PDB file of C-alpha atoms in Angstrom:
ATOM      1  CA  UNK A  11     132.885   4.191 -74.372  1.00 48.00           C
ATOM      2  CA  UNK A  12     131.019   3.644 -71.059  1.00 48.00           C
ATOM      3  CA  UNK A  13     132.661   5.691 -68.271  1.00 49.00           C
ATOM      4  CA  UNK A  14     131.502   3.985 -65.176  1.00 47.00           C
ATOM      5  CA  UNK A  15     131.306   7.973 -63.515  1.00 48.00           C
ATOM      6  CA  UNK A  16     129.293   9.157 -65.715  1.00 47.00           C
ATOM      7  CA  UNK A  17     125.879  10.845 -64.566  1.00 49.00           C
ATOM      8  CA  UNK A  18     124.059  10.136 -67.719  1.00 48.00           C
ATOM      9  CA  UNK A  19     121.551   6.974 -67.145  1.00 48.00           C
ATOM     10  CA  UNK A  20     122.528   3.756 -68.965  1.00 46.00           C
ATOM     11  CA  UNK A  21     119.653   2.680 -71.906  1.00 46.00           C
ATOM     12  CA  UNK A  22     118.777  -0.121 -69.485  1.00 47.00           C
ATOM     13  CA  UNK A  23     118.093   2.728 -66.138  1.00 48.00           C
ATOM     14  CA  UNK A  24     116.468   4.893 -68.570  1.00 48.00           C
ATOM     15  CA  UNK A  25     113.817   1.886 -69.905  1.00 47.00           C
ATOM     16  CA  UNK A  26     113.408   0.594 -66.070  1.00 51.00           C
ATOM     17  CA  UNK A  27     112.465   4.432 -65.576  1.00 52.00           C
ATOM     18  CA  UNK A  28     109.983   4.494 -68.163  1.00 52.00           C
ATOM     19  CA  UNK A  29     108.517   1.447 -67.414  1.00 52.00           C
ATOM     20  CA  UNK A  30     108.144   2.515 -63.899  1.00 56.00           C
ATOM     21  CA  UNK A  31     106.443   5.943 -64.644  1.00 53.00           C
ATOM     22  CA  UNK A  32     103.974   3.399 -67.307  1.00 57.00           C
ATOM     23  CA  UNK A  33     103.699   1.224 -64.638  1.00 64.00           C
ATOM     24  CA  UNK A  34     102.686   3.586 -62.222  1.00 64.00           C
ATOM     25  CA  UNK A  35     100.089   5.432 -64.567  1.00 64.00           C
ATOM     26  CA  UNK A  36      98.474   2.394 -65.294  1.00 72.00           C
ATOM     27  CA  UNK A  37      98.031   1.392 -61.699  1.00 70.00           C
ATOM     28  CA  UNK A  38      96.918   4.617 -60.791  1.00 67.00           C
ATOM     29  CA  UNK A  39      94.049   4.262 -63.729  1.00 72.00           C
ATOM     30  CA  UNK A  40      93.333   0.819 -62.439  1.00 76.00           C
ATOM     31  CA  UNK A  41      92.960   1.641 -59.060  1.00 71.00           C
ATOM     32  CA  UNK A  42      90.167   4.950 -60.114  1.00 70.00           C
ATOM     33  CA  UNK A  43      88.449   2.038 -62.344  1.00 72.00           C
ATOM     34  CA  UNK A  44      88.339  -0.118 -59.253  1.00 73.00           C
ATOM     35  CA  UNK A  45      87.194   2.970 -56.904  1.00 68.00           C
ATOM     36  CA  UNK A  46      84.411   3.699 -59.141  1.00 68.00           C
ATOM     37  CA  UNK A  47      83.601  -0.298 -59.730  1.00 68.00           C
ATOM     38  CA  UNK A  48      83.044  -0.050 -55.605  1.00 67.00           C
ATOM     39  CA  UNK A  49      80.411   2.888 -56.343  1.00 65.00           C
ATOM     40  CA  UNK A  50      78.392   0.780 -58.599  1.00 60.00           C
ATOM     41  CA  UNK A  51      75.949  -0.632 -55.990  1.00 56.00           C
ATOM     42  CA  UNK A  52      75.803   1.453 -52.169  1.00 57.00           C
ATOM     43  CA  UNK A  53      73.027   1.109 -49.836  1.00 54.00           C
ATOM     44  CA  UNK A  54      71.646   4.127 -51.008  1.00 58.00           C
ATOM     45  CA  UNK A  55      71.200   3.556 -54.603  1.00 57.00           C
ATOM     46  CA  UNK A  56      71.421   1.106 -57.409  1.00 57.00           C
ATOM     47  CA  UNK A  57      73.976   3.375 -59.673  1.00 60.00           C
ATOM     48  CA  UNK A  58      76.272   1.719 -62.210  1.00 66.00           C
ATOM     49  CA  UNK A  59      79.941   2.817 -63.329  1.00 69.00           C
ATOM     50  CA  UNK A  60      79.716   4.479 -66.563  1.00 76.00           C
ATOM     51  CA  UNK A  61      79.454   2.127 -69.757  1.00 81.00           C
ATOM     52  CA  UNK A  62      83.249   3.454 -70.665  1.00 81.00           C
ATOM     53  CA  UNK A  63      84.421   2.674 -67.388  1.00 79.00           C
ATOM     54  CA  UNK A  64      83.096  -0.942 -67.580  1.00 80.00           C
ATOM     55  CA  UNK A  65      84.292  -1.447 -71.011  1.00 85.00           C
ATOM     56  CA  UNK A  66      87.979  -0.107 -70.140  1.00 84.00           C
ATOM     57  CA  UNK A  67      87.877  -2.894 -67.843  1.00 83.00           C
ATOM     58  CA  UNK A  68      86.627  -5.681 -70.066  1.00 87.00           C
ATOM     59  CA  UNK A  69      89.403  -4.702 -72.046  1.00 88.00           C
ATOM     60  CA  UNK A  70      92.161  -4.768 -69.135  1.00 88.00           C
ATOM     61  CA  UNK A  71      90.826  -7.733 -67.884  1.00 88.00           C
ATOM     62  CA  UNK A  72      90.995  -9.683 -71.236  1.00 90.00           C
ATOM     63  CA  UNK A  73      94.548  -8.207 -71.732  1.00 90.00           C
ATOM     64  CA  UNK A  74      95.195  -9.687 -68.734  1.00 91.00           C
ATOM     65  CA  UNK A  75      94.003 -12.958 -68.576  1.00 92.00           C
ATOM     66  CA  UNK A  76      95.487 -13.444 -72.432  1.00 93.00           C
ATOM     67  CA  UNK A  77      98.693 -12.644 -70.690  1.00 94.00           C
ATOM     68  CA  UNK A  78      97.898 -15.617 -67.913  1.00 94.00           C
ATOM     69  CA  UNK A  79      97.262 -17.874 -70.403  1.00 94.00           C
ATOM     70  CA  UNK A  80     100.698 -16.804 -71.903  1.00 95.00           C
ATOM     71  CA  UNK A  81     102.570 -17.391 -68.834  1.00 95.00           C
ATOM     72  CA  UNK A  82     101.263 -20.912 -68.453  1.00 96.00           C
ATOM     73  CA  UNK A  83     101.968 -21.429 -72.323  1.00 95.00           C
ATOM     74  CA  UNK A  84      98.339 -22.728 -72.770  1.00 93.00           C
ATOM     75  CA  UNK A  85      95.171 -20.760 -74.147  1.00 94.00           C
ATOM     76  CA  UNK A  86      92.234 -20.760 -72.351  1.00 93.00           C
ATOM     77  CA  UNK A  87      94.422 -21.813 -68.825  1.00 93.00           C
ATOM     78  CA  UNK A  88      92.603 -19.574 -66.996  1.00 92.00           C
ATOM     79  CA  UNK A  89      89.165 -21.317 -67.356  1.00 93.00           C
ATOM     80  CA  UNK A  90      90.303 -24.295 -66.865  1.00 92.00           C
ATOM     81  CA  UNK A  91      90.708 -26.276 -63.081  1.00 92.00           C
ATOM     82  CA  UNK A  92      94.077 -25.961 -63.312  1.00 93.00           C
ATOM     83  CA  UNK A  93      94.362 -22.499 -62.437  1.00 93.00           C
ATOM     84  CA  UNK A  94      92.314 -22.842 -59.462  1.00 93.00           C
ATOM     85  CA  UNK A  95      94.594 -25.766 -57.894  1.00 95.00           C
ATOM     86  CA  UNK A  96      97.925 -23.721 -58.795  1.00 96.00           C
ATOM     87  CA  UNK A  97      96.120 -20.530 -56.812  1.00 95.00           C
ATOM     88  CA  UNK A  98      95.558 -23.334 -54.087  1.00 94.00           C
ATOM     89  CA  UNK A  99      98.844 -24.898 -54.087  1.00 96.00           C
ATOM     90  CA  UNK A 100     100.536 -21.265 -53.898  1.00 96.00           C
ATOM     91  CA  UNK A 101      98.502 -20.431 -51.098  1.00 95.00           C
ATOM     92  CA  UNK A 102      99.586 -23.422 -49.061  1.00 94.00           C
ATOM     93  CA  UNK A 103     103.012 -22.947 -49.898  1.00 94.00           C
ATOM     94  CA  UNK A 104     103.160 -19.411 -48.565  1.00 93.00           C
ATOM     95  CA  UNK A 105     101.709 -20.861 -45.831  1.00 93.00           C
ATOM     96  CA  UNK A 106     104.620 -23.192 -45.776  1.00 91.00           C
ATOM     97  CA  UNK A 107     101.540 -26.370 -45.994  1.00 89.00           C
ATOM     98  CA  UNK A 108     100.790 -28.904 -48.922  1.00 86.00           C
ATOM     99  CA  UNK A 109      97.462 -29.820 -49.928  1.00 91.00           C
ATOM    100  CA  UNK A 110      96.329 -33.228 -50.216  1.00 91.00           C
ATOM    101  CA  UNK A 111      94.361 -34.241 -53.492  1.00 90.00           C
ATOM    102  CA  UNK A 112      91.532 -35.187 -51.138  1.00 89.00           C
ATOM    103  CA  UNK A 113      91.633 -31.648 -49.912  1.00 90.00           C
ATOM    104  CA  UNK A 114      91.933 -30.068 -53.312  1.00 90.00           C
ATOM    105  CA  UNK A 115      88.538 -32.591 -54.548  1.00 88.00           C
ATOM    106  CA  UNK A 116      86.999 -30.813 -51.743  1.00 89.00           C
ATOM    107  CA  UNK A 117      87.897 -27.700 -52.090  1.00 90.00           C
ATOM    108  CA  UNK A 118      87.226 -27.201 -55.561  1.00 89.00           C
ATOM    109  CA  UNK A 119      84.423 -29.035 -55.632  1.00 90.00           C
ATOM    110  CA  UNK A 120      85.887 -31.173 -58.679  1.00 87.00           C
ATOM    111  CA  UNK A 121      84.883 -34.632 -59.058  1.00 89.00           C
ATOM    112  CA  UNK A 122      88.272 -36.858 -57.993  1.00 89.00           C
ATOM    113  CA  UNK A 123      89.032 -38.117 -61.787  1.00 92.00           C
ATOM    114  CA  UNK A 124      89.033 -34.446 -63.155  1.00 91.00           C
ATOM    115  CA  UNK A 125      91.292 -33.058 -60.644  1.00 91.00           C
ATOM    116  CA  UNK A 126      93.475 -35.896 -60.681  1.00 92.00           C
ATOM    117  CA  UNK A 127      93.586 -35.650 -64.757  1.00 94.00           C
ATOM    118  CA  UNK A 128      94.726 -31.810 -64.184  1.00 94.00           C
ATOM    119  CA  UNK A 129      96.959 -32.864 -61.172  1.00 95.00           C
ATOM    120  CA  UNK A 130      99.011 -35.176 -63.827  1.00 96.00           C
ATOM    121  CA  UNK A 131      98.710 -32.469 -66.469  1.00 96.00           C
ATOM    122  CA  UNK A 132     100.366 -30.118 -63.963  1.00 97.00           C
ATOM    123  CA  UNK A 133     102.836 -32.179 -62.815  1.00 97.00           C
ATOM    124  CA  UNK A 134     104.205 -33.107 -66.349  1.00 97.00           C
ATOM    125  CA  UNK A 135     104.398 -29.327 -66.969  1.00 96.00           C
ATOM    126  CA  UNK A 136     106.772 -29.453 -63.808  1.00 97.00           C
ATOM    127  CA  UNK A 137     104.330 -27.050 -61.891  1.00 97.00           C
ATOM    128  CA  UNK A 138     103.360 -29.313 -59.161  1.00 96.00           C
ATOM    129  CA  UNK A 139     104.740 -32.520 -57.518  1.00 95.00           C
ATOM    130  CA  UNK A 140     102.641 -35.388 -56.374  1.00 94.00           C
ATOM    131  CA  UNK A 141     103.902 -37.572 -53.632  1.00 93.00           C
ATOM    132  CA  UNK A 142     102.024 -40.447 -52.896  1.00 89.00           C
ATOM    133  CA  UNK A 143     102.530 -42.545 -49.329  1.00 86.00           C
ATOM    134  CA  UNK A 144     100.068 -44.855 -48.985  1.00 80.00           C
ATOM    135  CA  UNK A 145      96.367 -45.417 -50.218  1.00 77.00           C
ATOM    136  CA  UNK A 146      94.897 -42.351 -48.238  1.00 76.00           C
ATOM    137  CA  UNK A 147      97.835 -39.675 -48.105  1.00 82.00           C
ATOM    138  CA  UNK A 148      98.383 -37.987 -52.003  1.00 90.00           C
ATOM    139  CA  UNK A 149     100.377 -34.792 -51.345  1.00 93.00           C
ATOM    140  CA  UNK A 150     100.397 -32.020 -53.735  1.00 95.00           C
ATOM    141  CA  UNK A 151     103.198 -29.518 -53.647  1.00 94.00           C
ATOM    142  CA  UNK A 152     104.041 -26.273 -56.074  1.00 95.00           C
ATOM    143  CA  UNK A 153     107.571 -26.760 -57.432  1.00 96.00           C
ATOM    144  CA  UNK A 154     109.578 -23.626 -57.607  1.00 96.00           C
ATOM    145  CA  UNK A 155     108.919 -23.413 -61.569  1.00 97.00           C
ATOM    146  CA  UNK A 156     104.886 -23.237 -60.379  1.00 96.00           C
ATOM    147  CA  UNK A 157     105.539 -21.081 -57.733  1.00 96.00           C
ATOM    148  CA  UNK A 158     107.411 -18.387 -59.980  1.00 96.00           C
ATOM    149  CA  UNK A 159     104.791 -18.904 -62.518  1.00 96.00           C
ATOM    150  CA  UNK A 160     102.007 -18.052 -60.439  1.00 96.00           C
ATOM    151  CA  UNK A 161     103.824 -15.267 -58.678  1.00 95.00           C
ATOM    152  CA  UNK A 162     104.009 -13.757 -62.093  1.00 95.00           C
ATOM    153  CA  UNK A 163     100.463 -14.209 -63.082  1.00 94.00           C
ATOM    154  CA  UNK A 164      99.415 -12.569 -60.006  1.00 93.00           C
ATOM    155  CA  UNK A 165     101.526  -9.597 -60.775  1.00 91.00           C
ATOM    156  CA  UNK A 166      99.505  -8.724 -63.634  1.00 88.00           C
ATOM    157  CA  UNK A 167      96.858  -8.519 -61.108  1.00 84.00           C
ATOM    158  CA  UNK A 168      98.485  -5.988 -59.024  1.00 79.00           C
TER     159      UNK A 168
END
């Protein structure tokens, strides 16, 4: 039985535990890669980070944008235009702001047909909402479903 006193750590304290130690290594690893990334070109020389070093990275970052694309339920999301409006729709909304589509064209230097193609893709994924009010005024908002999505993504990043 589970006595509610008891000092020894529940299964689920004892995972969160492990996972923060893991968690913790890896970002520690990460952030040594990254430190020795910086070194690779200084005023002073032309060095590059070790071959290993740059290959441990390939390997993180395809890990990691594998994982993107599994967040968004859709291979190859992150080369696609969609990703970069999301990134631009979160950024407005912490900014508490909407983009319009005119904006976003701009922006991301997408021609008006492709973004608005990915714009209705997006919004039929419930990631985004489109409110139109007129001829010249297209808002684009991130719904909370987006938002949360993205917030995760960007966590892998951390």
């Amino acid at each position: 039985m589970n006595d509610p006193h008891s000092s020894a750590p529940s299964s689920l304290q004892t995972r969160t535990v492990f996972q923060k130690v893991t968690g913790e290594v890896l970002a520690q690893r990460i952030e040594a890669l990254a430190l020795e990334i910086r070194g690779i070109i200084t005023a002073d020389s032309l060095s590059l980070a070790s071959t290993e070093t740059l290959s441990t990275l390939a390997m993180t970052l395809n890990m990691v944008l594998r994982r993107i694309d599994d967040i968004f339920e859709y291979d190859g999301f992150v080369f696609t235009p969609s990703c970069m409006i999301l990134l631009e729709l979160f950024q407005a909304r912490t900014r508490g702001s909407f983009i319009s589509a005119t904006a976003l064209f701009k922006t991301l230097n997408y021609a008006a047909p492709v973004t608005l193609r990915w714009l209705d893709f997006l919004e039929g994924r419930n990631l985004l909402e489109q409110i139109r009010r007129g001829e010249d005024d297209h808002r684009v908002y991130l719904t909370e479903k987006g938002h949360l999505k993205v917030a995760q993504a960007l966590q892998l990043l951390l």
